[in-house]
C-alpha cells in the first residue's frame, strides 16, 4: 500500500503500515500512499486522478500523493467515501496535518498523522436533530357506527405503494450485498498483496546479501577442499544468481511508471517470492554439503578410527556371499548373472578402502583437502562393498521367493482361465449384435509359456515366476471381463499383488545392478529404471481405488525394469571390456563417483 520512489519513507515503513492497517480496520478506509519526485507536466490532482484510475481504486479507497521536487500534494478519495470525508474536511487534513509536517521534513510523521486525521474525520458523525414534540392537533372525528362507502381507490394505492417499497428494498439489498462483497474481496486482496510485497522485498535484500557472501565462501571452499568440491557450490551460486536477477527484473517492472492491475501485481510478487525461495534452497543444499565436509575434517580421527572395524565387518561377509553365489549357480545363468562379479568387486573396493586408510594415517598424515579425499575414498570402498554383498543376498531372496510362489501363481492362472471358460460356456452370446465375450487366446498362450518356463532345466525361477504372473494377470482379466469387473475385484486384486511383487523384484534387481555398477551404466538404462520405479509407486498408490489401473501400472513397471536391466547389462559389458564410460569422460577416478553419489543424495534430500 506504500510506493516510495524517493526513498524518504524507507526508515518508517513499519510505522506507516501500522497506521494504514489501523485506518482500514477501525474506519474501513483503505489508504494508498505514493511519493514521487515530480508529476512532470500534470498537476498534482490530475496525477492523483490518473493514478487512481489506472490502479482501479474504488469502493472505500483513498490515495495520498506527494511530489517532493514540485512541493505539491493531494488526497484523492473514491465516490464511496464522499459522504464520510467532505472537501472541507480533506482541506483541513491537508492544511493542518499533512503540509506542516512535510514542510518540517517529517515525511513519515506526515503520512502517519494524515492517516490518523482521515480516520477521525471519517468517524465524525453529524448530530441527529431531536424529534419534534407533538403538539395539540385536531380531534379525530367520531367513528360512525354505520357502514360508510369503501374507498377502493385509496386501498389500491396503499397496496401498490407497499409493493413498490418491497421491490425497492429487494433491489437495494442485492446491490448493497454486491457492493459489500466487492469491498471485502478488494480488502482481502490488498492485505494479501501487502504481505506478499513485504515478503518479496525482504527476500530480495537477504538473498542478494547472501549471494555476495556465498561468492567469497566458494573461494574459501576451493582453497580448503579443492576446486572439485567447490564446483557444485559455484554452480548453485550461478543458479541462485539467475533466480535473483529475474526477481529483481520483476521488481523493477513493478516500480516503473506503468502501474499493474491488482491481480497482475499479486502474481508478480508471488513469482518474486518463489524465485527467492528457489535461490535460497540451492544455497542451503550446498551449505549442508560443505558443513559435512568440514565436520569430516574436524572428526577425521574418530572416522579413521572406526573405518578398520567397518572394513573387517564387510570382509567377514565375503565368504558367505561366495557360498550364496554357489547355490545360485544351480539355476539358469539369468538367475545369478546380475550378481556374478559382486564378490570380486567387493574385495577390490575393500582393498581400495584399506589403502585409503593407510594413506590417511601415514606419517606425516595429509591435511585439509587431501585428508578428506582419503576418508571419502575409504568410506566409498566400504559402502560399495556393502552394497555389492547386499545385492547378492537380495538376489538369493528374490530367487527363493519367486520359486516358492511359482506353483501357486500357475494354479491361480489355471483356475481363472478355467472359470472364464465356464462362464462363457454357461452364458453363450446370443444374437449377432450382442457383445462378444473376451478372447481367451492370449491368456491361454501366456499360461503355456509360464508352464514351459517352470519346467525348464535349469530354470530361472524369476523368469518363470514372471511368466506365471503374466498368465495369471491375463487369465484374471479375461475372467473379469466375462463376469464383470465389480464381481471379480478380489481376483484382480490378487493378480495385482502378484504383479506388484514381481515388479518389485525386477525393479530391485535392476536398481541393485545399476547402483553397484554406476560407472559403466548409461543414461537410457537409468531413465528406464526411474520410470519403472515411478510406475511401481503409481501402482501401489492406486491399488485400492483402481486395481485394474494399478495392475497395468505394475506390469509396465515390470517391463521397464526388465529393459533397464538389459540395457544396463549391455552398457556394463561394453565398459568392462575396455570401452568408454557412458557416464563421464576418461580420466575420472573413483573420487568423482564417490562425491557424485554423496552430493546427489544431499541435493535430493
Coordinates of C-alpha atoms in Angstrom, one line a residue:
X1 CA 0.0 0.0 0.0
X2 CA 3.1 2.3 0.1
X3 CA 5.0 3.1 -3.0
X4 CA 8.0 5.4 -2.4
X5 CA 10.1 6.3 -5.4
X6 CA 12.1 8.9 -3.4
X7 CA 13.4 6.8 -0.5
X8 CA 12.3 9.2 2.2
X9 CA 10.0 6.6 3.8
X10 CA 12.4 3.7 4.0
X11 CA 13.1 4.1 7.7
X12 CA 9.4 4.3 8.7
X13 CA 7.7 1.8 6.5
X14 CA 6.7 -0.4 9.5
X15 CA 5.1 2.6 11.3
X16 CA 3.3 3.7 8.2
X17 CA 1.9 0.2 7.5
X18 CA 0.6 0.0 11.1
X19 CA -1.2 3.3 10.7
X20 CA -2.7 2.3 7.4
X21 CA -3.8 -1.0 8.9
X22 CA -5.5 0.8 11.8
X23 CA -7.3 3.2 9.4
X24 CA -8.6 0.2 7.4
X25 CA -9.6 -1.9 10.4
X26 CA -11.2 0.9 12.5
X27 CA -12.7 3.1 9.9
X28 CA -12.9 1.0 6.7
X29 CA -10.8 3.4 4.7
X30 CA -8.1 1.8 2.5
X31 CA -5.4 4.5 2.1
X32 CA -2.6 4.1 -0.5
X33 CA 0.5 6.3 -0.3
X34 CA 2.6 7.4 -3.3
X35 CA 5.7 9.5 -3.0
X36 CA 7.3 10.7 -6.3
X37 CA 9.9 13.2 -7.3
X38 CA 7.7 15.1 -9.7
X39 CA 4.4 14.8 -11.6
X40 CA 6.0 16.4 -14.7
X41 CA 3.5 18.2 -16.9
X42 CA 0.5 17.0 -14.9
X43 CA -1.0 18.9 -12.0
X44 CA -0.9 17.0 -8.7
X45 CA -4.7 16.5 -8.8
X46 CA -4.6 15.2 -12.4
X47 CA -1.8 12.9 -11.5
X48 CA -3.7 11.6 -8.5
X49 CA -6.9 11.0 -10.6
X50 CA -4.9 9.3 -13.3
X51 CA -3.1 7.0 -10.8
X52 CA -6.3 6.0 -9.1
X53 CA -7.9 5.2 -12.4
X54 CA -5.0 3.1 -13.7
X55 CA -4.9 1.1 -10.5
X56 CA -8.7 0.6 -10.4
X57 CA -9.1 2.2 -7.0
X58 CA -12.6 2.5 -5.7
X59 CA -15.2 1.5 -3.1
X60 CA -13.5 2.6 0.1
X61 CA -10.1 3.6 -1.3
X62 CA -8.2 6.8 -0.8
X63 CA -4.8 7.9 -2.3
X64 CA -2.3 10.3 -0.8
X65 CA 0.2 11.6 -3.4
X66 CA 3.2 13.7 -2.6
X67 CA 5.6 15.2 -5.2
X68 CA 8.7 16.3 -3.4
X69 CA 10.5 18.3 -6.0
X70 CA 7.2 20.0 -7.0
X71 CA 6.3 20.6 -3.4
X72 CA 2.8 19.6 -4.1
X73 CA 0.4 17.1 -2.5
X74 CA -3.2 15.8 -2.9
X75 CA -5.6 13.4 -1.4
X76 CA -7.9 11.5 -3.7
X77 CA -11.0 9.7 -2.4
X78 CA -13.4 7.3 -4.0
X79 CA -17.1 8.0 -4.5
X80 CA -17.9 5.6 -1.7
X81 CA -16.1 7.9 0.8
X82 CA -17.6 11.2 -0.2
X83 CA -20.3 11.1 2.4
X84 CA -17.7 10.3 5.1
X85 CA -14.9 12.7 4.0
X86 CA -16.1 16.1 2.7
X87 CA -14.0 18.6 0.8
X88 CA -13.7 20.9 3.8
X89 CA -12.5 18.0 6.0
X90 CA -9.9 17.0 3.4
X91 CA -8.7 20.6 3.1
X92 CA -8.3 20.7 6.9
X93 CA -6.4 17.4 6.9
X94 CA -4.0 18.7 4.2
X95 CA -3.6 22.2 5.6
X96 CA -3.4 21.4 9.3
X97 CA -1.8 17.9 9.4
X98 CA -0.1 16.9 6.2
X99 CA 1.6 20.0 4.9
X100 CA 3.1 21.4 8.2
X101 CA 4.9 18.1 8.7
X102 CA 6.1 17.9 5.1
X103 CA 7.5 21.4 5.4
X104 CA 9.5 20.2 8.5
X105 CA 10.9 17.3 6.6
X106 CA 9.0 14.8 8.8
X107 CA 7.7 12.7 5.9
X108 CA 7.0 9.5 7.8
X109 CA 5.2 11.5 10.5
X110 CA 3.2 13.3 7.8
X111 CA 1.8 10.1 6.4
X112 CA 1.1 8.6 9.9
X113 CA -0.6 11.8 11.1
X114 CA -2.6 12.1 7.9
X115 CA -3.9 8.5 8.2
X116 CA -5.0 9.3 11.8
X117 CA -6.7 12.6 10.8
X118 CA -8.6 10.8 8.0
X119 CA -9.8 8.2 10.5
X120 CA -11.0 10.9 12.8
X121 CA -12.8 12.7 10.0
X122 CA -14.5 9.5 8.8
X123 CA -15.6 8.7 12.4
X124 CA -17.2 12.2 12.9
X125 CA -21.0 11.8 12.7
X126 CA -23.3 14.8 12.5
X127 CA -25.7 15.0 15.5
X128 CA -29.2 13.8 14.7
X129 CA -31.8 16.5 15.1
X130 CA -34.2 15.9 18.0
X131 CA -37.6 14.6 17.2
X132 CA -40.3 17.3 17.2
X133 CA -42.6 17.3 20.2
X134 CA -46.1 16.6 19.1
X135 CA -48.4 19.5 19.8
X136 CA -52.1 19.6 20.2
X137 CA -53.8 18.5 17.0
X138 CA -57.3 18.3 15.7
X139 CA -59.6 15.9 17.5
X140 CA -60.3 12.8 15.5
X141 CA -63.9 12.7 14.2
X142 CA -66.1 10.2 16.0
X143 CA -66.4 6.8 14.4
X144 CA -69.6 6.4 12.6
X145 CA -71.2 3.2 13.7
X146 CA -72.9 3.0 10.3
X147 CA -71.2 1.4 7.3
X148 CA -69.8 4.2 5.1
X149 CA -68.7 3.7 1.5
X150 CA -65.4 1.9 0.9
X151 CA -62.6 4.0 -0.6
X152 CA -61.4 1.4 -3.2
X153 CA -59.0 3.7 -5.0
X154 CA -57.2 4.6 -1.7
X155 CA -56.9 1.0 -0.8
X156 CA -55.4 0.0 -4.2
X157 CA -53.0 2.9 -3.9
X158 CA -51.8 1.7 -0.5
X159 CA -51.3 -1.8 -1.9
X160 CA -49.3 -0.6 -4.9
X161 CA -47.2 1.6 -2.7
X162 CA -46.4 -1.3 -0.4
X163 CA -45.4 -3.5 -3.4
X164 CA -43.1 -0.7 -4.7
X165 CA -41.4 -0.4 -1.3
X166 CA -40.9 -4.2 -1.2
X167 CA -39.4 -4.3 -4.7
X168 CA -37.1 -1.3 -3.9
X169 CA -35.9 -2.9 -0.7
X170 CA -35.1 -6.2 -2.5
X171 CA -33.1 -4.3 -5.2
X172 CA -31.3 -2.2 -2.6
X173 CA -30.4 -5.3 -0.6
X174 CA -29.0 -7.1 -3.6
X175 CA -27.0 -4.0 -4.6
X176 CA -25.6 -3.5 -1.1
X177 CA -24.7 -7.2 -0.9
X178 CA -22.8 -6.9 -4.1
X179 CA -21.0 -3.8 -3.1
X180 CA -20.1 -5.3 0.3
X181 CA -18.8 -8.5 -1.3
X182 CA -16.7 -6.5 -3.7
X183 CA -15.4 -4.4 -0.9
X184 CA -14.5 -7.5 1.2
X185 CA -12.7 -9.0 -1.9
X186 CA -10.7 -5.9 -2.5
X187 CA -9.7 -5.6 1.2
X188 CA -8.6 -9.2 1.3
X189 CA -6.6 -8.7 -2.0
X190 CA -4.9 -5.6 -0.6
X191 CA -4.0 -7.3 2.6
X192 CA -2.6 -10.3 0.8
X193 CA -0.7 -8.2 -1.7
X194 CA 0.7 -6.1 1.2
X195 CA 2.0 -9.2 2.9
X196 CA 3.5 -10.5 -0.4
X197 CA 5.2 -7.2 -1.1
X198 CA 6.9 -7.2 2.4
X199 CA 8.0 -10.8 2.0
X200 CA 9.3 -10.2 -1.6
X201 CA 11.2 -7.1 -0.6
X202 CA 12.8 -8.8 2.4
X203 CA 13.8 -11.9 0.3
X204 CA 15.4 -9.7 -2.4
X205 CA 17.6 -7.9 0.1
X206 CA 18.5 -11.0 2.2
X207 CA 19.2 -13.2 -0.9
X208 CA 21.3 -10.5 -2.5
X209 CA 23.4 -10.2 0.6
X210 CA 23.7 -14.0 1.0
X211 CA 24.9 -14.3 -2.6
X212 CA 27.7 -11.8 -2.1
X213 CA 28.8 -13.8 1.0
X214 CA 28.5 -17.1 -0.9
X215 CA 30.8 -16.0 -3.7
X216 CA 33.6 -15.4 -1.2
X217 CA 32.7 -18.6 0.6
X218 CA 33.2 -20.6 -2.6
X219 CA 36.7 -19.3 -2.9
X220 CA 37.3 -20.4 0.7
X221 CA 35.9 -23.9 -0.1
X222 CA 38.2 -24.2 -3.1
X223 CA 41.2 -23.3 -1.0
X224 CA 40.2 -25.7 1.8
X225 CA 38.9 -28.7 -0.2
X226 CA 39.9 -28.1 -3.8
X227 CA 38.2 -27.0 -6.9
X228 CA 36.4 -30.3 -7.3
X229 CA 34.5 -29.7 -4.1
X230 CA 33.9 -26.0 -4.9
X231 CA 32.5 -26.7 -8.3
X232 CA 29.0 -27.7 -7.2
X233 CA 28.9 -24.8 -4.8
X234 CA 29.7 -22.4 -7.7
X235 CA 27.0 -24.0 -9.8
X236 CA 24.5 -23.4 -7.1
X237 CA 25.6 -19.8 -6.8
X238 CA 25.1 -19.3 -10.5
X239 CA 21.7 -20.8 -10.3
X240 CA 20.7 -18.6 -7.4
X241 CA 22.1 -15.5 -9.1
X242 CA 19.9 -16.3 -12.2
X243 CA 16.8 -16.5 -10.0
X244 CA 17.7 -13.3 -8.1
X245 CA 18.3 -11.4 -11.4
X246 CA 14.9 -12.4 -12.7
X247 CA 13.3 -11.5 -9.4
X248 CA 14.9 -8.0 -9.5
X249 CA 13.7 -7.5 -13.0
X250 CA 10.1 -8.2 -11.9
X251 CA 10.6 -5.8 -9.0
X252 CA 11.7 -3.1 -11.5
X253 CA 8.6 -3.7 -13.6
X254 CA 6.5 -3.2 -10.5
X255 CA 8.3 0.1 -9.7
X256 CA 8.2 1.6 -13.2
X257 CA 5.8 4.3 -14.4
X258 CA 3.3 1.8 -15.8
X259 CA 1.1 0.5 -13.0
X260 CA -0.2 -3.1 -13.0
X261 CA -3.8 -4.1 -12.1
X262 CA -4.1 -5.8 -8.7
X263 CA -4.2 -9.4 -9.9
X264 CA -1.1 -8.9 -12.1
X265 CA 0.7 -7.2 -9.2
X266 CA -0.1 -10.1 -6.9
X267 CA 1.1 -12.7 -9.4
X268 CA 4.4 -10.8 -10.0
X269 CA 5.0 -10.5 -6.2
X270 CA 4.3 -14.2 -5.9
X271 CA 6.9 -15.0 -8.6
X272 CA 9.5 -12.9 -6.8
X273 CA 8.9 -14.8 -3.6
X274 CA 9.1 -18.2 -5.4
X275 CA 12.3 -17.3 -7.1
X276 CA 13.9 -16.0 -3.9
X277 CA 13.0 -19.3 -2.2
X278 CA 14.5 -21.4 -5.0
X279 CA 17.7 -19.4 -4.9
X280 CA 18.0 -19.9 -1.1
X281 CA 17.2 -23.6 -1.4
X282 CA 20.1 -24.1 -3.9
X283 CA 22.4 -22.3 -1.5
X284 CA 21.1 -24.3 1.5
X285 CA 21.8 -27.6 -0.1
X286 CA 25.4 -26.7 -0.7
X287 CA 25.8 -25.1 2.7
X288 CA 24.8 -28.5 4.2
X289 CA 27.3 -30.4 2.0
X290 CA 30.1 -28.0 2.9
X291 CA 29.2 -28.4 6.5
X292 CA 29.5 -32.2 6.2
X293 CA 33.0 -31.8 4.6
X294 CA 34.1 -29.6 7.5
X295 CA 32.7 -31.9 10.0
X296 CA 34.6 -34.8 8.3
X297 CA 37.8 -32.8 8.6
X298 CA 37.2 -32.0 12.3
X299 CA 36.2 -35.5 13.2
X300 CA 38.8 -37.2 11.0
X301 CA 40.5 -39.0 13.9
X302 CA 37.2 -40.6 15.0
X303 CA 36.2 -41.5 11.5
X304 CA 39.5 -43.1 10.7
X305 CA 39.4 -45.0 14.0
X306 CA 36.0 -46.6 13.1
X307 CA 36.9 -47.5 9.5
X308 CA 39.1 -50.6 10.2
X309 CA 36.2 -52.2 12.1
X310 CA 33.8 -51.4 9.2
X311 CA 36.2 -52.9 6.8
X312 CA 36.5 -56.1 8.7
X313 CA 32.8 -56.4 9.1
X314 CA 32.3 -56.4 5.3
X315 CA 35.3 -58.6 4.7
X316 CA 33.7 -61.1 7.1
X317 CA 30.6 -61.4 4.8
X318 CA 32.6 -62.2 1.7
X319 CA 32.8 -66.0 2.3
X320 CA 29.1 -66.3 2.9
X321 CA 28.4 -64.3 -0.2
X322 CA 30.6 -66.6 -2.2
X323 CA 28.6 -69.6 -0.9
X324 CA 25.3 -67.9 -1.8
X325 CA 26.6 -67.4 -5.3
X326 CA 27.5 -71.1 -5.5
X327 CA 23.9 -72.0 -4.6
X328 CA 22.5 -69.6 -7.2
X329 CA 24.6 -71.2 -9.9
X330 CA 22.5 -74.3 -9.9
X331 CA 19.8 -72.2 -11.6
X332 CA 19.9 -70.9 -15.2
X333 CA 22.5 -68.2 -15.7
X334 CA 19.8 -65.4 -15.8
X335 CA 19.2 -66.1 -12.1
X336 CA 22.8 -65.3 -11.0
X337 CA 24.4 -63.3 -13.7
X338 CA 23.2 -59.9 -12.2
X339 CA 25.5 -60.5 -9.2
X340 CA 28.2 -62.7 -10.8
X341 CA 31.1 -60.4 -10.2
X342 CA 29.9 -58.8 -6.9
X343 CA 32.2 -60.6 -4.6
X344 CA 35.2 -59.9 -6.7
X345 CA 34.2 -56.2 -6.9
X346 CA 33.6 -56.1 -3.2
X347 CA 37.1 -57.3 -2.5
X348 CA 38.5 -54.7 -4.8
X349 CA 36.5 -52.0 -3.0
X350 CA 37.7 -53.1 0.4
X351 CA 41.3 -53.2 -0.8
X352 CA 41.0 -49.7 -2.1
X353 CA 39.5 -48.6 1.3
X354 CA 42.4 -50.2 3.2
X355 CA 44.9 -48.3 1.0
X356 CA 43.0 -45.0 1.6
X357 CA 43.0 -45.6 5.3
X358 CA 46.7 -46.3 5.2
X359 CA 47.4 -43.1 3.3
X360 CA 45.2 -41.1 5.7
X361 CA 47.1 -42.4 8.7
X362 CA 50.6 -42.2 7.2
X363 CA 53.3 -40.1 8.7
X364 CA 53.1 -37.2 8.1
X365 CA 49.3 -37.5 7.6
X366 CA 47.6 -35.5 4.8
X367 CA 45.6 -32.4 5.8
X368 CA 42.7 -30.4 4.5
X369 CA 41.6 -31.5 1.1
X370 CA 44.0 -34.5 1.0
X371 CA 42.7 -35.9 4.3
X372 CA 39.0 -35.5 3.3
X373 CA 39.7 -37.1 -0.1
X374 CA 41.2 -40.2 1.5
X375 CA 38.4 -40.5 4.0
X376 CA 35.8 -40.3 1.3
X377 CA 37.6 -42.9 -0.8
X378 CA 37.7 -45.3 2.2
X379 CA 34.0 -44.7 3.0
X380 CA 33.0 -45.3 -0.6
X381 CA 35.0 -48.5 -0.7
X382 CA 33.3 -49.8 2.4
X383 CA 29.8 -48.6 1.3
X384 CA 30.4 -50.1 -2.2
X385 CA 31.4 -53.5 -0.8
X386 CA 28.4 -53.5 1.5
X387 CA 26.1 -52.7 -1.4
X388 CA 27.6 -55.5 -3.6
X389 CA 27.3 -58.1 -0.9
X390 CA 23.7 -56.9 0.0
X391 CA 22.8 -57.3 -3.7
X392 CA 24.0 -61.0 -3.7
X393 CA 21.8 -61.7 -0.7
X394 CA 18.9 -59.8 -2.2
X395 CA 19.1 -61.7 -5.4
X396 CA 19.1 -65.0 -3.5
X397 CA 16.0 -64.0 -1.6
X398 CA 14.3 -62.9 -4.8
X399 CA 15.0 -66.3 -6.4
X400 CA 13.8 -68.1 -3.3
X401 CA 10.6 -66.0 -3.2
X402 CA 9.9 -66.5 -6.9
X403 CA 10.4 -70.2 -6.6
X404 CA 8.1 -70.5 -3.6
X405 CA 5.3 -68.6 -5.2
X406 CA 5.6 -70.1 -8.7
X407 CA 3.3 -73.1 -8.4
X408 CA 0.6 -71.0 -6.6
X409 CA 0.7 -68.5 -9.4
X410 CA 0.4 -71.2 -12.1
X411 CA -2.5 -72.8 -10.2
X412 CA -4.3 -69.5 -9.8
X413 CA -3.9 -68.7 -13.5
X414 CA -5.2 -72.1 -14.5
X415 CA -8.2 -71.7 -12.2
X416 CA -9.0 -68.3 -13.5
X417 CA -8.7 -69.4 -17.1
X418 CA -10.9 -72.4 -16.4
X419 CA -13.5 -70.3 -14.7
X420 CA -13.6 -67.9 -17.6
X421 CA -14.2 -70.8 -20.0
X422 CA -17.0 -72.0 -17.7
X423 CA -18.7 -68.5 -17.7
X424 CA -18.5 -68.3 -21.5
X425 CA -19.8 -71.8 -21.9
X426 CA -22.7 -71.4 -19.5
X427 CA -23.7 -67.9 -20.8
X428 CA -23.2 -68.0 -24.6
X429 CA -23.5 -64.8 -26.6
X430 CA -26.9 -64.7 -28.2
X431 CA -27.7 -62.7 -31.4
X432 CA -25.3 -61.3 -34.0
X433 CA -25.5 -57.8 -32.5
X434 CA -24.7 -58.9 -28.9
X435 CA -21.4 -58.1 -27.3
X436 CA -18.7 -60.7 -27.7
X437 CA -17.1 -62.4 -24.8
X438 CA -13.4 -61.9 -24.1
X439 CA -10.8 -63.6 -26.2
X440 CA -9.1 -66.2 -24.1
X441 CA -6.3 -67.0 -26.6
X442 CA -3.7 -64.5 -25.1
X443 CA -4.3 -65.9 -21.6
X444 CA -4.0 -69.5 -22.8
X445 CA -0.7 -68.8 -24.6
X446 CA 0.6 -66.9 -21.5
X447 CA -0.2 -69.9 -19.3
X448 CA 1.5 -72.3 -21.7
X449 CA 4.6 -70.1 -21.8
X450 CA 4.7 -70.0 -18.0
X451 CA 4.4 -73.8 -17.7
X452 CA 7.3 -74.1 -20.2
X453 CA 9.5 -71.7 -18.2
X454 CA 8.7 -73.6 -15.0
X455 CA 9.6 -77.0 -16.4
X456 CA 12.9 -75.8 -18.0
X457 CA 16.1 -77.3 -16.7
X458 CA 18.0 -75.5 -15.4
X459 CA 15.3 -72.9 -14.8
X460 CA 15.2 -69.3 -14.0
X461 CA 12.7 -69.0 -11.1
X462 CA 12.4 -65.3 -11.5
X463 CA 11.6 -65.5 -15.3
X464 CA 9.3 -68.5 -14.7
X465 CA 7.5 -66.6 -11.9
X466 CA 7.2 -63.5 -14.2
X467 CA 5.6 -65.6 -16.9
X468 CA 3.2 -67.2 -14.4
X469 CA 2.3 -63.8 -13.1
X470 CA 1.6 -62.6 -16.6
X471 CA -0.5 -65.7 -17.3
X472 CA -2.5 -65.1 -14.1
X473 CA -3.0 -61.4 -14.9
X474 CA -4.2 -62.3 -18.4
X475 CA -6.5 -65.0 -17.1
X476 CA -7.8 -62.8 -14.3
X477 CA -8.5 -60.0 -16.8
X478 CA -10.4 -62.5 -19.1
X479 CA -12.5 -63.7 -16.2
X480 CA -13.2 -60.2 -15.0
X481 CA -14.4 -59.3 -18.5
X482 CA -16.7 -62.3 -18.5
X483 CA -18.3 -61.8 -15.1
X484 CA -17.9 -58.1 -14.7
X485 CA -15.1 -56.0 -13.1
X486 CA -17.1 -55.4 -9.9
X487 CA -17.8 -59.1 -9.2
X488 CA -14.2 -60.1 -9.8
X489 CA -12.4 -57.3 -8.0
X490 CA -10.9 -59.7 -5.5
X491 CA -9.3 -61.9 -8.1
X492 CA -7.9 -58.9 -10.0
X493 CA -6.5 -57.7 -6.6
X494 CA -4.8 -61.0 -6.1
X495 CA -3.2 -60.7 -9.6
X496 CA -2.3 -57.1 -8.7
X497 CA -0.5 -58.2 -5.5
X498 CA 1.5 -60.8 -7.5
X499 CA 2.3 -58.3 -10.2
X500 CA 3.5 -55.8 -7.6
X501 CA 5.7 -58.5 -6.1
X502 CA 7.1 -59.4 -9.4
X503 CA 7.6 -55.8 -10.5
X504 CA 9.3 -55.1 -7.2
X505 CA 11.7 -58.0 -7.7
X506 CA 12.6 -56.8 -11.2
X507 CA 12.9 -53.2 -10.1
X508 CA 15.1 -54.2 -7.2
X509 CA 17.3 -56.3 -9.4
X510 CA 17.8 -53.5 -11.9
X511 CA 18.4 -50.9 -9.1
X512 CA 21.0 -53.1 -7.4
X513 CA 22.8 -53.8 -10.7
X514 CA 22.9 -50.1 -11.7
X515 CA 23.8 -48.9 -8.2
X516 CA 26.8 -51.3 -7.9
X517 CA 28.0 -50.6 -11.5
X518 CA 27.2 -47.0 -11.8
X519 CA 30.4 -46.1 -13.7
X520 CA 29.6 -48.5 -16.5
X521 CA 25.8 -47.7 -16.9
X522 CA 24.5 -45.0 -19.2
X523 CA 21.5 -42.6 -19.2
X524 CA 19.0 -44.8 -21.0
X525 CA 19.1 -47.6 -18.5
X526 CA 18.9 -45.2 -15.6
X527 CA 15.9 -43.5 -17.3
X528 CA 14.1 -46.8 -17.7
X529 CA 14.7 -47.7 -14.1
X530 CA 13.4 -44.3 -12.9
X531 CA 10.3 -44.7 -14.9
X532 CA 9.9 -48.3 -13.6
X533 CA 10.1 -47.1 -10.0
X534 CA 7.6 -44.3 -10.8
X535 CA 5.1 -46.8 -12.3
X536 CA 5.6 -49.2 -9.3
X537 CA 4.8 -46.3 -6.9
X538 CA 1.8 -45.4 -9.0
X539 CA 0.6 -49.0 -8.9
X540 CA 1.0 -49.0 -5.1
X541 CA -0.8 -45.7 -4.7
X542 CA -3.9 -46.8 -6.8
X543 CA -4.1 -50.4 -5.8
X544 CA -7.1 -49.8 -3.6
X545 CA -9.2 -47.3 -5.5
X546 CA -8.5 -48.6 -9.1
X547 CA -7.0 -52.2 -9.0
X548 CA -7.2 -52.6 -12.8
X549 CA -5.2 -49.4 -13.5
X550 CA -2.8 -50.4 -10.8
X551 CA -2.3 -53.8 -12.4
X552 CA -1.5 -52.1 -15.7
X553 CA 1.0 -49.8 -13.9
X554 CA 2.7 -52.7 -12.1
X555 CA 3.0 -54.6 -15.4
X556 CA 4.5 -51.6 -17.1
X557 CA 6.9 -51.2 -14.2
X558 CA 8.0 -54.8 -14.6
X559 CA 8.6 -54.4 -18.3
X560 CA 10.5 -51.1 -17.8
X561 CA 12.7 -52.8 -15.1
X562 CA 13.5 -55.6 -17.5
X563 CA 14.5 -53.1 -20.1
X564 CA 16.6 -51.2 -17.6
X565 CA 18.4 -54.3 -16.5
X566 CA 19.1 -55.4 -20.1
X567 CA 20.3 -52.0 -21.1
X568 CA 22.5 -51.7 -18.0
X569 CA 24.0 -55.1 -18.5
X570 CA 24.8 -54.3 -22.1
X571 CA 26.4 -50.9 -21.1
X572 CA 28.4 -52.5 -18.4
X573 CA 29.6 -55.3 -20.6
X574 CA 30.9 -52.8 -23.2
X575 CA 32.6 -50.7 -20.5
X576 CA 34.1 -53.7 -18.7
X577 CA 35.6 -54.9 -22.0
X578 CA 37.5 -51.6 -22.2
X579 CA 35.0 -49.4 -23.9
X580 CA 34.4 -45.7 -23.0
X581 CA 32.4 -44.9 -19.9
X582 CA 28.8 -44.0 -20.7
X583 CA 28.5 -41.8 -17.7
X584 CA 31.6 -39.5 -17.7
X585 CA 34.8 -38.6 -19.6
X586 CA 38.0 -40.5 -19.4
X587 CA 40.3 -39.6 -16.6
X588 CA 37.7 -39.5 -13.8
X589 CA 38.5 -41.6 -10.8
X590 CA 36.6 -43.2 -8.1
X591 CA 36.5 -40.0 -6.1
X592 CA 34.2 -38.5 -8.7
X593 CA 31.8 -41.4 -8.3
X594 CA 32.0 -41.1 -4.5
X595 CA 31.4 -37.3 -4.5
X596 CA 28.7 -37.6 -7.1
X597 CA 26.8 -40.1 -5.0
X598 CA 27.1 -38.1 -1.8
X599 CA 26.3 -34.8 -3.4
X600 CA 23.3 -36.2 -5.3
X601 CA 22.0 -37.7 -2.1
X602 CA 22.3 -34.4 -0.3
X603 CA 20.6 -32.4 -3.1
X604 CA 17.7 -34.8 -3.4
X605 CA 17.2 -34.9 0.3

